[in-house]
C-alpha cells in the first residue's frame, strides 16, 4: 500500500490533520470514488498517529460526505467533493450578524408553522417558558432570561412539527447564546419585547398563522 506524506503531524488536533490530508488525497483523485482507503494499521503508519486519531479522522470525513464506513469491510470513498464542513463547525466561525439574520428568518417561519400545527402540550410548554422569560427579565437575571427566550422559540419550533427546521433553529440559537451574553448588559430589551411574545403566543393558541407571522416579524424588527 502506498505511503504518501509520512511527515510528522504538528497540529494539536491530529484527527483533523489526518482528515484534511486524506481529503486532499481524495479530492486530487489519488483515491477514486468506490475505492477502499488503507486499513487502520496502514494509516497509523502513514501518518504516525494512534488508532483513535485515525478513527476520529474517518468520522470527520464521513461527516463531510467523503467516505462511508462499512462494518467488517472497510472505509470507501463516497465522493470527491463531499458536502463541505459540518454545519456546527461552520456556525462556530459565522459572523454574528449573519447568524442572527438566519435566526430571525427561521423564527418567522417557525411561528407560522406553530400556529398551524400546535397541540395542547405545545401550548403549555410555551406558556411555561414565556412566564419564566418574564420573571427573569423583570428581575434582571440575564443568562436565565436568555435561556428562557431560547427555550420558548425552541418550543415554537417543536410545535411546528418540522424536525429539520426545529433542529436547525436549535443549533443556530445555541451558537448565538454566548454572543447574547456578551452583547446584552441587562434584560431591558427582553422586558420591552415581552408583550410582543405574549401576542405571538396568543396568535399561535388561536391558530392564526397570519397574525403569528406578523408578531414574529415585529419581534425580529425590535431586535435588529
mmCIF file of C-alpha atoms in Angstrom:
data_model
loop_
_atom_site.group_PDB
_atom_site.id
_atom_site.type_symbol
_atom_site.label_atom_id
_atom_site.label_comp_id
_atom_site.label_asym_id
_atom_site.label_seq_id
_atom_site.Cartn_x
_atom_site.Cartn_y
_atom_site.Cartn_z
ATOM 1 C CA UNK A 1 0.000 0.000 0.000
ATOM 2 C CA UNK A 2 1.411 3.420 -0.938
ATOM 3 C CA UNK A 3 2.811 5.744 1.700
ATOM 4 C CA UNK A 4 2.073 9.351 0.701
ATOM 5 C CA UNK A 5 3.392 12.040 3.001
ATOM 6 C CA UNK A 6 4.700 10.459 6.191
ATOM 7 C CA UNK A 7 5.995 13.678 7.771
ATOM 8 C CA UNK A 8 5.079 14.092 11.447
ATOM 9 C CA UNK A 9 1.910 15.992 12.216
ATOM 10 C CA UNK A 10 2.303 19.198 14.190
ATOM 11 C CA UNK A 11 -1.217 20.482 14.809
ATOM 12 C CA UNK A 12 -2.862 19.952 18.160
ATOM 13 C CA UNK A 13 -5.785 18.138 16.576
ATOM 14 C CA UNK A 14 -4.160 15.129 14.958
ATOM 15 C CA UNK A 15 -7.517 13.766 13.813
ATOM 16 C CA UNK A 16 -8.342 16.958 11.914
ATOM 17 C CA UNK A 17 -4.877 16.996 10.353
ATOM 18 C CA UNK A 18 -5.256 13.420 9.181
ATOM 19 C CA UNK A 19 -8.755 14.132 7.893
ATOM 20 C CA UNK A 20 -7.519 17.181 5.954
ATOM 21 C CA UNK A 21 -4.639 15.248 4.378
ATOM 22 C CA UNK A 22 -6.855 12.336 3.435
ATOM 23 C CA UNK A 23 -9.364 14.774 1.972
ATOM 24 C CA UNK A 24 -6.598 16.257 -0.187
ATOM 25 C CA UNK A 25 -5.778 12.783 -1.473
ATOM 26 C CA UNK A 26 -9.429 12.077 -2.218
ATOM 27 C CA UNK A 27 -10.187 15.379 -3.932
ATOM 28 C CA UNK A 28 -6.977 15.141 -6.009
ATOM 29 C CA UNK A 29 -8.101 11.767 -7.351
ATOM 30 C CA UNK A 30 -5.435 9.716 -5.557
ATOM 31 C CA UNK A 31 -8.315 7.707 -4.130
ATOM 32 C CA UNK A 32 -11.163 7.228 -6.606
ATOM 33 C CA UNK A 33 -14.869 7.032 -5.794
ATOM 34 C CA UNK A 34 -15.619 3.495 -4.669
ATOM 35 C CA UNK A 35 -12.008 2.784 -3.754
ATOM 36 C CA UNK A 36 -11.226 1.459 -0.297
ATOM 37 C CA UNK A 37 -8.957 3.523 1.935
ATOM 38 C CA UNK A 38 -5.924 1.842 3.540
ATOM 39 C CA UNK A 39 -6.580 -0.130 6.699
ATOM 40 C CA UNK A 40 -6.275 1.447 10.142
ATOM 41 C CA UNK A 41 -2.784 -0.003 10.801
ATOM 42 C CA UNK A 42 -1.608 1.275 7.403
ATOM 43 C CA UNK A 43 -2.996 4.752 8.046
ATOM 44 C CA UNK A 44 -1.466 4.772 11.532
ATOM 45 C CA UNK A 45 1.930 4.062 9.967
ATOM 46 C CA UNK A 46 1.381 6.521 7.125
ATOM 47 C CA UNK A 47 0.540 9.464 9.394
ATOM 48 C CA UNK A 48 2.481 8.426 12.522
ATOM 49 C CA UNK A 49 -0.566 8.667 14.793
ATOM 50 C CA UNK A 50 -2.548 6.343 17.022
ATOM 51 C CA UNK A 51 -5.646 4.338 16.250
ATOM 52 C CA UNK A 52 -8.015 6.758 17.986
ATOM 53 C CA UNK A 53 -6.819 9.640 15.771
ATOM 54 C CA UNK A 54 -7.408 7.572 12.635
ATOM 55 C CA UNK A 55 -10.899 6.571 13.721
ATOM 56 C CA UNK A 56 -11.808 10.142 14.566
ATOM 57 C CA UNK A 57 -10.425 11.336 11.220
ATOM 58 C CA UNK A 58 -12.589 8.814 9.395
ATOM 59 C CA UNK A 59 -15.622 10.087 11.311
ATOM 60 C CA UNK A 60 -14.798 13.631 10.193
ATOM 61 C CA UNK A 61 -14.549 12.510 6.553
ATOM 62 C CA UNK A 62 -17.815 10.598 6.834
ATOM 63 C CA UNK A 63 -19.499 13.701 8.260
ATOM 64 C CA UNK A 64 -18.172 15.703 5.324
ATOM 65 C CA UNK A 65 -19.772 13.217 2.966
ATOM 66 C CA UNK A 66 -16.480 11.994 1.520
ATOM 67 C CA UNK A 67 -16.416 8.396 2.767
ATOM 68 C CA UNK A 68 -18.690 5.696 4.066
ATOM 69 C CA UNK A 69 -17.753 3.071 6.627
ATOM 70 C CA UNK A 70 -18.943 -0.479 6.018
ATOM 71 C CA UNK A 71 -18.609 -2.547 9.167
ATOM 72 C CA UNK A 72 -16.403 -5.554 8.599
ATOM 73 C CA UNK A 73 -15.338 -4.412 5.144
ATOM 74 C CA UNK A 74 -13.583 -1.078 5.481
ATOM 75 C CA UNK A 75 -13.861 2.589 4.557
ATOM 76 C CA UNK A 76 -14.746 3.521 0.973
ATOM 77 C CA UNK A 77 -14.628 6.802 -0.917
ATOM 78 C CA UNK A 78 -18.152 8.080 -1.406
ATOM 79 C CA UNK A 79 -17.476 11.408 -3.125
ATOM 80 C CA UNK A 80 -14.515 13.519 -4.210
ATOM 81 C CA UNK A 81 -16.276 16.741 -3.300
ATOM 82 C CA UNK A 82 -18.400 15.848 -0.279
ATOM 83 C CA UNK A 83 -20.734 18.254 1.458
ATOM 84 C CA UNK A 84 -18.078 20.527 2.961
ATOM 85 C CA UNK A 85 -17.547 21.171 6.639
ATOM 86 C CA UNK A 86 -20.094 20.206 9.253
ATOM 87 C CA UNK A 87 -22.844 22.743 9.927
ATOM 88 C CA UNK A 88 -21.892 23.084 13.570
ATOM 89 C CA UNK A 89 -18.303 23.923 12.602
ATOM 90 C CA UNK A 90 -19.486 26.451 10.012
ATOM 91 C CA UNK A 91 -21.728 28.170 12.545
ATOM 92 C CA UNK A 92 -18.874 28.472 15.032
ATOM 93 C CA UNK A 93 -16.955 30.738 12.666
ATOM 94 C CA UNK A 94 -20.011 32.590 11.325
ATOM 95 C CA UNK A 95 -20.328 36.340 11.708
ATOM 96 C CA UNK A 96 -22.789 37.259 14.470
ATOM 97 C CA UNK A 97 -24.927 39.450 12.212
ATOM 98 C CA UNK A 98 -25.213 36.739 9.554
ATOM 99 C CA UNK A 99 -26.110 34.093 12.101
ATOM 100 C CA UNK A 100 -28.604 36.353 13.833
ATOM 101 C CA UNK A 101 -30.259 37.117 10.494
ATOM 102 C CA UNK A 102 -30.711 33.398 9.873
ATOM 103 C CA UNK A 103 -32.279 33.095 13.312
ATOM 104 C CA UNK A 104 -34.806 35.842 12.532
ATOM 105 C CA UNK A 105 -35.746 34.229 9.225
ATOM 106 C CA UNK A 106 -36.284 30.896 10.943
ATOM 107 C CA UNK A 107 -38.321 32.405 13.780
ATOM 108 C CA UNK A 108 -40.791 33.987 11.382
ATOM 109 C CA UNK A 109 -41.468 30.753 9.522
ATOM 110 C CA UNK A 110 -41.467 28.741 12.734
ATOM 111 C CA UNK A 111 -44.171 30.978 14.216
ATOM 112 C CA UNK A 112 -46.378 30.462 11.189
ATOM 113 C CA UNK A 113 -45.905 26.681 11.300
ATOM 114 C CA UNK A 114 -46.539 26.561 15.048
ATOM 115 C CA UNK A 115 -49.889 28.327 14.640
ATOM 116 C CA UNK A 116 -50.907 25.686 12.128
ATOM 117 C CA UNK A 117 -49.769 22.549 13.930
ATOM 118 C CA UNK A 118 -49.524 23.207 17.685
ATOM 119 C CA UNK A 119 -51.278 20.984 20.205
ATOM 120 C CA UNK A 120 -52.275 21.490 23.838
ATOM 121 C CA UNK A 121 -48.996 20.099 25.136
ATOM 122 C CA UNK A 122 -47.032 22.526 22.957
ATOM 123 C CA UNK A 123 -49.092 25.429 24.312
ATOM 124 C CA UNK A 124 -48.381 24.508 27.923
ATOM 125 C CA UNK A 125 -44.656 24.290 27.272
ATOM 126 C CA UNK A 126 -44.599 27.665 25.524
ATOM 127 C CA UNK A 127 -46.614 29.289 28.302
ATOM 128 C CA UNK A 128 -44.180 27.971 30.883
ATOM 129 C CA UNK A 129 -41.078 29.229 29.090
ATOM 130 C CA UNK A 130 -42.640 32.619 28.381
ATOM 131 C CA UNK A 131 -43.628 33.008 32.033
ATOM 132 C CA UNK A 132 -40.046 32.268 33.085
ATOM 133 C CA UNK A 133 -38.765 34.704 30.468
ATOM 134 C CA UNK A 134 -40.857 37.478 32.008
ATOM 135 C CA UNK A 135 -39.852 36.618 35.569
ATOM 136 C CA UNK A 136 -36.145 36.550 34.775
ATOM 137 C CA UNK A 137 -36.391 39.721 32.684
ATOM 138 C CA UNK A 138 -38.230 41.554 35.475
ATOM 139 C CA UNK A 139 -35.500 40.586 37.955
ATOM 140 C CA UNK A 140 -32.661 41.426 35.532
ATOM 141 C CA UNK A 141 -31.360 37.858 35.525
ATOM 142 C CA UNK A 142 -29.715 37.931 32.131
ATOM 143 C CA UNK A 143 -28.442 34.412 31.490
ATOM 144 C CA UNK A 144 -31.575 32.533 32.622
ATOM 145 C CA UNK A 145 -33.678 35.113 30.739
ATOM 146 C CA UNK A 146 -31.752 34.438 27.516
ATOM 147 C CA UNK A 147 -32.126 30.687 28.041
ATOM 148 C CA UNK A 148 -35.868 31.017 28.695
ATOM 149 C CA UNK A 149 -36.206 33.059 25.500
ATOM 150 C CA UNK A 150 -34.335 30.386 23.536
ATOM 151 C CA UNK A 151 -36.451 27.672 25.136
ATOM 152 C CA UNK A 152 -39.635 29.494 24.137
ATOM 153 C CA UNK A 153 -38.593 29.720 20.500
ATOM 154 C CA UNK A 154 -37.354 26.118 20.570
ATOM 155 C CA UNK A 155 -40.806 25.117 21.802
ATOM 156 C CA UNK A 156 -42.359 27.083 18.947
ATOM 157 C CA UNK A 157 -40.118 25.227 16.505
ATOM 158 C CA UNK A 158 -41.134 21.925 18.048
ATOM 159 C CA UNK A 159 -44.803 22.892 17.743
ATOM 160 C CA UNK A 160 -44.305 23.470 14.008
ATOM 161 C CA UNK A 161 -43.730 19.728 13.540
ATOM 162 C CA UNK A 162 -40.891 20.227 11.065
ATOM 163 C CA UNK A 163 -37.958 18.317 12.523
ATOM 164 C CA UNK A 164 -35.334 19.806 10.213
ATOM 165 C CA UNK A 165 -36.443 23.354 10.976
ATOM 166 C CA UNK A 166 -36.553 22.532 14.689
ATOM 167 C CA UNK A 167 -33.040 21.081 14.738
ATOM 168 C CA UNK A 168 -31.633 23.882 12.611
ATOM 169 C CA UNK A 169 -33.115 26.564 14.854
ATOM 170 C CA UNK A 170 -31.882 24.804 17.978
ATOM 171 C CA UNK A 171 -28.351 24.655 16.575
ATOM 172 C CA UNK A 172 -28.331 28.295 15.466
ATOM 173 C CA UNK A 173 -29.734 29.544 18.785
ATOM 174 C CA UNK A 174 -27.217 27.574 20.807
ATOM 175 C CA UNK A 175 -24.326 29.128 18.873
ATOM 176 C CA UNK A 176 -25.754 32.593 19.474
ATOM 177 C CA UNK A 177 -26.207 32.236 23.220
ATOM 178 C CA UNK A 178 -22.617 33.159 24.121
ATOM 179 C CA UNK A 179 -22.803 36.205 21.870
ATOM 180 C CA UNK A 180 -26.026 37.297 23.556
ATOM 181 C CA UNK A 181 -24.355 37.143 26.965
ATOM 182 C CA UNK A 182 -21.596 39.423 25.705
ATOM 183 C CA UNK A 183 -23.850 41.851 23.839
ATOM 184 C CA UNK A 184 -26.580 42.390 26.428
ATOM 185 C CA UNK A 185 -25.666 44.268 29.593
ATOM 186 C CA UNK A 186 -29.108 43.794 31.151
ATOM 187 C CA UNK A 187 -32.602 42.481 30.411
ATOM 188 C CA UNK A 188 -34.164 45.794 29.341
ATOM 189 C CA UNK A 189 -34.735 44.692 25.753
ATOM 190 C CA UNK A 190 -36.352 41.476 26.960
ATOM 191 C CA UNK A 191 -38.766 43.449 29.119
ATOM 192 C CA UNK A 192 -39.516 45.751 26.212
ATOM 193 C CA UNK A 193 -40.393 42.883 23.861
ATOM 194 C CA UNK A 194 -42.329 40.729 26.319
ATOM 195 C CA UNK A 195 -45.748 41.903 25.084
ATOM 196 C CA UNK A 196 -44.759 41.009 21.517
ATOM 197 C CA UNK A 197 -44.017 37.487 22.665
ATOM 198 C CA UNK A 198 -47.304 37.329 24.558
ATOM 199 C CA UNK A 199 -49.149 38.388 21.394
ATOM 200 C CA UNK A 200 -47.234 35.824 19.342
ATOM 201 C CA UNK A 201 -48.189 33.059 21.725
ATOM 202 C CA UNK A 202 -51.830 34.120 21.647
ATOM 203 C CA UNK A 203 -51.877 34.013 17.862
ATOM 204 C CA UNK A 204 -50.427 30.501 18.000
ATOM 205 C CA UNK A 205 -53.072 29.483 20.547
ATOM 206 C CA UNK A 206 -55.738 30.962 18.242
ATOM 207 C CA UNK A 207 -54.315 29.013 15.297
ATOM 208 C CA UNK A 208 -53.873 32.218 13.329
ATOM 209 C CA UNK A 209 -50.733 31.821 11.184
ATOM 210 C CA UNK A 210 -51.091 35.264 9.589
ATOM 211 C CA UNK A 211 -51.026 37.036 12.952
ATOM 212 C CA UNK A 212 -48.233 34.759 14.158
ATOM 213 C CA UNK A 213 -46.226 35.831 11.129
ATOM 214 C CA UNK A 214 -46.883 39.498 11.898
ATOM 215 C CA UNK A 215 -45.871 39.268 15.553
ATOM 216 C CA UNK A 216 -42.784 37.192 14.832
ATOM 217 C CA UNK A 217 -41.730 39.805 12.281
ATOM 218 C CA UNK A 218 -42.223 42.583 14.824
ATOM 219 C CA UNK A 219 -40.091 40.706 17.324
ATOM 220 C CA UNK A 220 -37.346 40.399 14.721
ATOM 221 C CA UNK A 221 -37.579 44.106 13.862
ATOM 222 C CA UNK A 222 -37.309 45.059 17.548
ATOM 223 C CA UNK A 223 -34.124 43.042 17.954
ATOM 224 C CA UNK A 224 -32.293 44.326 14.877
#
